[in-house]
Amino acid sequence: RSIRRCAEKCKNGMFLALGTVFLLGSAFCFQAREIQVAQAKERENAMLKKVAITFDDGPNPDYTEQLLDGLKERGVEATFFLLGKEAEKYPDIVERMSREGHLIATHSYEHVNLCNLSDEEAIEQVDKTNDVLYRITGLYPEYIRPPFGCWKCNLDYETQMIEVLWDIDPLDWKTGNASVVAKRVINQVEENDIILLHDASESSVEAAFEIIDSLKEEGYIFV
Ligand code: ZN
């Protein structure tokens, strides 16, 4: 009887070992397939034309969510250069941006020309904004677009931020006509350009959607 019990145990042990090998093998195959799919997608993306769409001065309580809805519908990720003062007032909108995969970056705390400030005051504008954004998203921004594009080079070191400007500025903030704004961008755009818009008016949001739909048709992807 004891020999039979021993044989049973051996058999059970063998099944257990085979089962484990099978499970590990399947997990490995699944992972290998996932890597292959990701690599194929990467190769495909590397061949597509890239463009970045960016929005300054938000979050805006009237227009940003409308913009986020349209970006989500189109599967497009954008970059938002935010004002600390506004982010403090509308943290839910910032949290949604972050949750939906958009890149959150810094504009300044209260839209001032940083070149007109002392270094200490400029650093305070950046740090105060970064702290607000960190409290909402759990991440410190790495990029800054200084208001009016004005930035002193030593601030790179002082703030540890990377300055990002733009390639195409359609002056959407002083043009109420979405189609005019969209056309200015579509006519100028080239591969790897950074497009500057503001999520601060109905026409800018509409222009963003026109730009995205048209550039997608031309084979661009948004990064
Ligand atoms: Zn601005």
XYZ file of C-alpha atoms and ligand atoms in Angstrom:
224
model
C 0.000 0.000 0.000
C 2.813 2.376 0.883
C 4.434 1.750 -2.546
C 1.119 2.629 -4.212
C 0.825 5.827 -2.133
C 4.331 6.767 -3.133
C 3.535 6.182 -6.812
C 0.400 8.383 -6.464
C 2.476 11.159 -4.929
C 5.060 10.898 -7.720
C 2.317 11.055 -10.328
C 0.738 14.127 -8.697
C 4.141 15.774 -8.449
C 4.804 15.090 -12.104
C 1.460 16.609 -13.159
C 2.162 19.639 -11.000
C 5.601 20.103 -12.553
C 4.239 19.664 -16.106
C 1.438 22.122 -15.368
C 3.898 24.719 -14.086
C 6.125 24.305 -17.157
C 3.085 24.674 -19.417
C 1.892 27.834 -17.636
C 5.343 29.444 -17.654
C 5.749 28.534 -21.324
C 2.403 30.118 -22.260
C 3.200 33.261 -20.256
C 6.554 33.509 -22.030
C 4.992 33.025 -25.488
C 2.316 35.624 -24.687
C 4.959 38.109 -23.571
C 7.109 37.427 -26.648
C 4.086 38.014 -28.897
C 3.283 41.290 -27.070
C 6.867 42.485 -27.637
C 6.655 41.578 -31.338
C 3.389 43.526 -31.723
C 4.884 46.565 -29.909
C 8.019 46.465 -32.089
C 5.951 46.235 -35.280
C 3.897 49.255 -34.136
C 7.098 51.169 -33.357
C 8.482 50.426 -36.846
C 5.177 51.518 -38.389
C 5.144 54.782 -36.326
C 8.775 55.539 -37.235
C 7.706 55.711 -40.886
C 4.803 58.115 -40.274
C 5.106 61.897 -40.326
C 4.968 63.343 -36.817
C 3.590 66.609 -35.545
C 2.905 67.983 -32.054
C -0.192 69.996 -31.187
C 0.152 72.169 -28.090
C -2.184 74.423 -26.115
C -1.197 77.364 -23.901
C -2.853 79.290 -21.062
C -5.207 76.583 -19.720
C -6.907 75.015 -18.024
C -9.905 77.006 -19.202
C -13.267 76.274 -17.490
C -15.273 76.964 -20.670
C -13.253 75.344 -23.471
C -10.687 72.820 -22.236
C -13.143 70.001 -21.563
C -14.749 70.452 -24.974
C -11.248 70.162 -26.434
C -10.478 67.061 -24.347
C -13.699 65.396 -25.575
C -12.687 65.961 -29.215
C -9.106 64.798 -28.661
C -10.385 61.620 -27.012
C -12.813 60.979 -29.873
C -9.926 61.309 -32.332
C -7.431 59.300 -30.250
C -4.992 62.229 -30.221
C -2.600 63.176 -27.420
C -1.587 66.815 -27.035
C 0.679 68.922 -24.821
C -0.765 71.507 -22.446
C 1.380 74.374 -21.144
C -0.573 75.368 -18.061
C -0.806 78.395 -15.816
C -0.319 77.477 -12.146
C -2.967 79.945 -11.020
C -5.617 78.407 -13.294
C -4.564 74.815 -12.513
C -5.132 75.597 -8.842
C -8.691 76.719 -9.633
C -9.568 73.786 -11.926
C -7.630 70.733 -10.703
C -10.243 68.289 -12.044
C -9.563 69.404 -15.614
C -5.802 68.981 -15.111
C -6.346 65.562 -13.568
C -8.417 64.547 -16.608
C -5.689 65.751 -19.017
C -3.175 63.630 -17.191
C -5.471 60.594 -16.980
C -6.183 60.754 -20.722
C -2.499 60.629 -21.632
C -1.741 64.266 -22.501
C 1.612 65.776 -21.617
C 1.354 68.373 -18.862
C 3.889 71.187 -18.954
C 4.431 74.600 -17.401
C 3.670 78.059 -18.820
C 4.181 80.149 -15.632
C 2.093 80.871 -12.549
C 0.324 84.031 -13.721
C 1.288 84.632 -17.360
C 4.085 87.100 -16.838
C 7.079 87.862 -19.033
C 9.796 85.978 -17.152
C 12.517 88.127 -18.773
C 11.162 91.185 -16.957
C 11.559 89.504 -13.560
C 14.580 88.914 -11.374
C 15.901 85.330 -11.498
C 14.419 84.677 -8.052
C 10.982 85.862 -9.140
C 11.135 83.891 -12.406
C 12.149 80.733 -10.547
C 9.269 81.289 -8.133
C 6.805 81.457 -11.075
C 8.100 78.113 -12.349
C 8.428 76.315 -9.013
C 5.022 77.435 -7.782
C 3.390 76.111 -10.971
C 5.331 72.849 -10.870
C 4.264 72.299 -7.259
C 0.583 72.808 -8.130
C 0.866 70.408 -11.103
C 2.729 67.846 -8.986
C 0.030 67.950 -6.316
C -2.633 67.210 -8.956
C -0.882 64.691 -11.229
C 1.888 63.195 -9.063
C 4.467 64.175 -11.717
C 6.811 67.156 -11.941
C 6.665 68.803 -15.376
C 9.913 68.685 -17.383
C 9.056 71.231 -20.076
C 8.279 74.941 -19.998
C 6.961 77.275 -22.657
C 7.686 80.724 -21.248
C 4.970 83.337 -21.932
C 5.840 85.466 -25.000
C 8.647 82.973 -25.715
C 10.962 84.903 -23.422
C 13.399 82.850 -21.332
C 16.861 83.551 -19.950
C 19.266 80.693 -20.659
C 20.600 80.533 -17.097
C 17.065 79.534 -16.017
C 17.641 76.152 -17.749
C 20.113 75.408 -15.004
C 18.290 77.215 -12.204
C 14.951 75.501 -12.785
C 16.084 72.236 -14.454
C 13.356 72.796 -17.062
C 13.600 72.249 -20.816
C 12.349 75.192 -22.860
C 9.921 74.393 -25.695
C 8.854 77.054 -28.208
C 6.910 76.428 -31.462
C 7.205 76.235 -35.251
C 3.736 77.389 -36.290
C 1.807 80.197 -34.603
C -1.497 80.910 -36.413
C -2.330 83.729 -33.918
C -5.548 81.953 -32.952
C -6.012 84.249 -29.940
C -6.675 87.232 -32.187
C -8.589 85.461 -34.959
C -12.164 84.464 -34.216
C -12.504 82.366 -37.384
C -11.688 78.667 -36.921
C -11.292 77.915 -40.637
C -8.827 80.777 -41.123
C -6.732 79.528 -38.187
C -6.887 75.926 -39.423
C -5.863 76.931 -42.963
C -2.862 78.909 -41.703
C -1.597 75.783 -39.952
C -2.454 73.272 -42.680
C -0.774 75.398 -45.378
C 2.483 75.773 -43.425
C 2.895 72.527 -41.548
C 5.880 70.250 -42.114
C 7.052 67.041 -40.555
C 8.189 67.360 -36.883
C 6.618 70.799 -36.408
C 5.194 72.036 -33.117
C 1.832 73.788 -33.537
C 0.856 76.500 -31.031
C -2.807 77.045 -30.113
C -4.718 78.241 -27.029
C -7.623 76.345 -25.430
C -9.199 79.694 -24.619
C -11.910 80.146 -27.265
C -14.522 78.207 -29.201
C -12.808 79.042 -32.510
C -9.421 77.715 -31.323
C -11.005 74.431 -30.243
C -12.815 74.100 -33.589
C -9.611 74.982 -35.443
C -7.748 72.263 -33.502
C -10.267 69.643 -34.653
C -10.089 70.827 -38.282
C -6.278 70.705 -38.140
C -6.224 67.229 -36.610
C -8.748 65.758 -39.055
C -6.977 67.236 -42.047
C -3.428 66.274 -40.989
C -4.551 62.755 -40.112
C -5.812 62.422 -43.676
C -2.382 63.563 -44.884
C -0.840 60.712 -42.879
C 0.440 62.622 -39.840
C 0.439 61.198 -36.329
C 0.265 63.398 -33.246
C 2.966 62.997 -30.637
Zn 0.434 82.274 -23.006
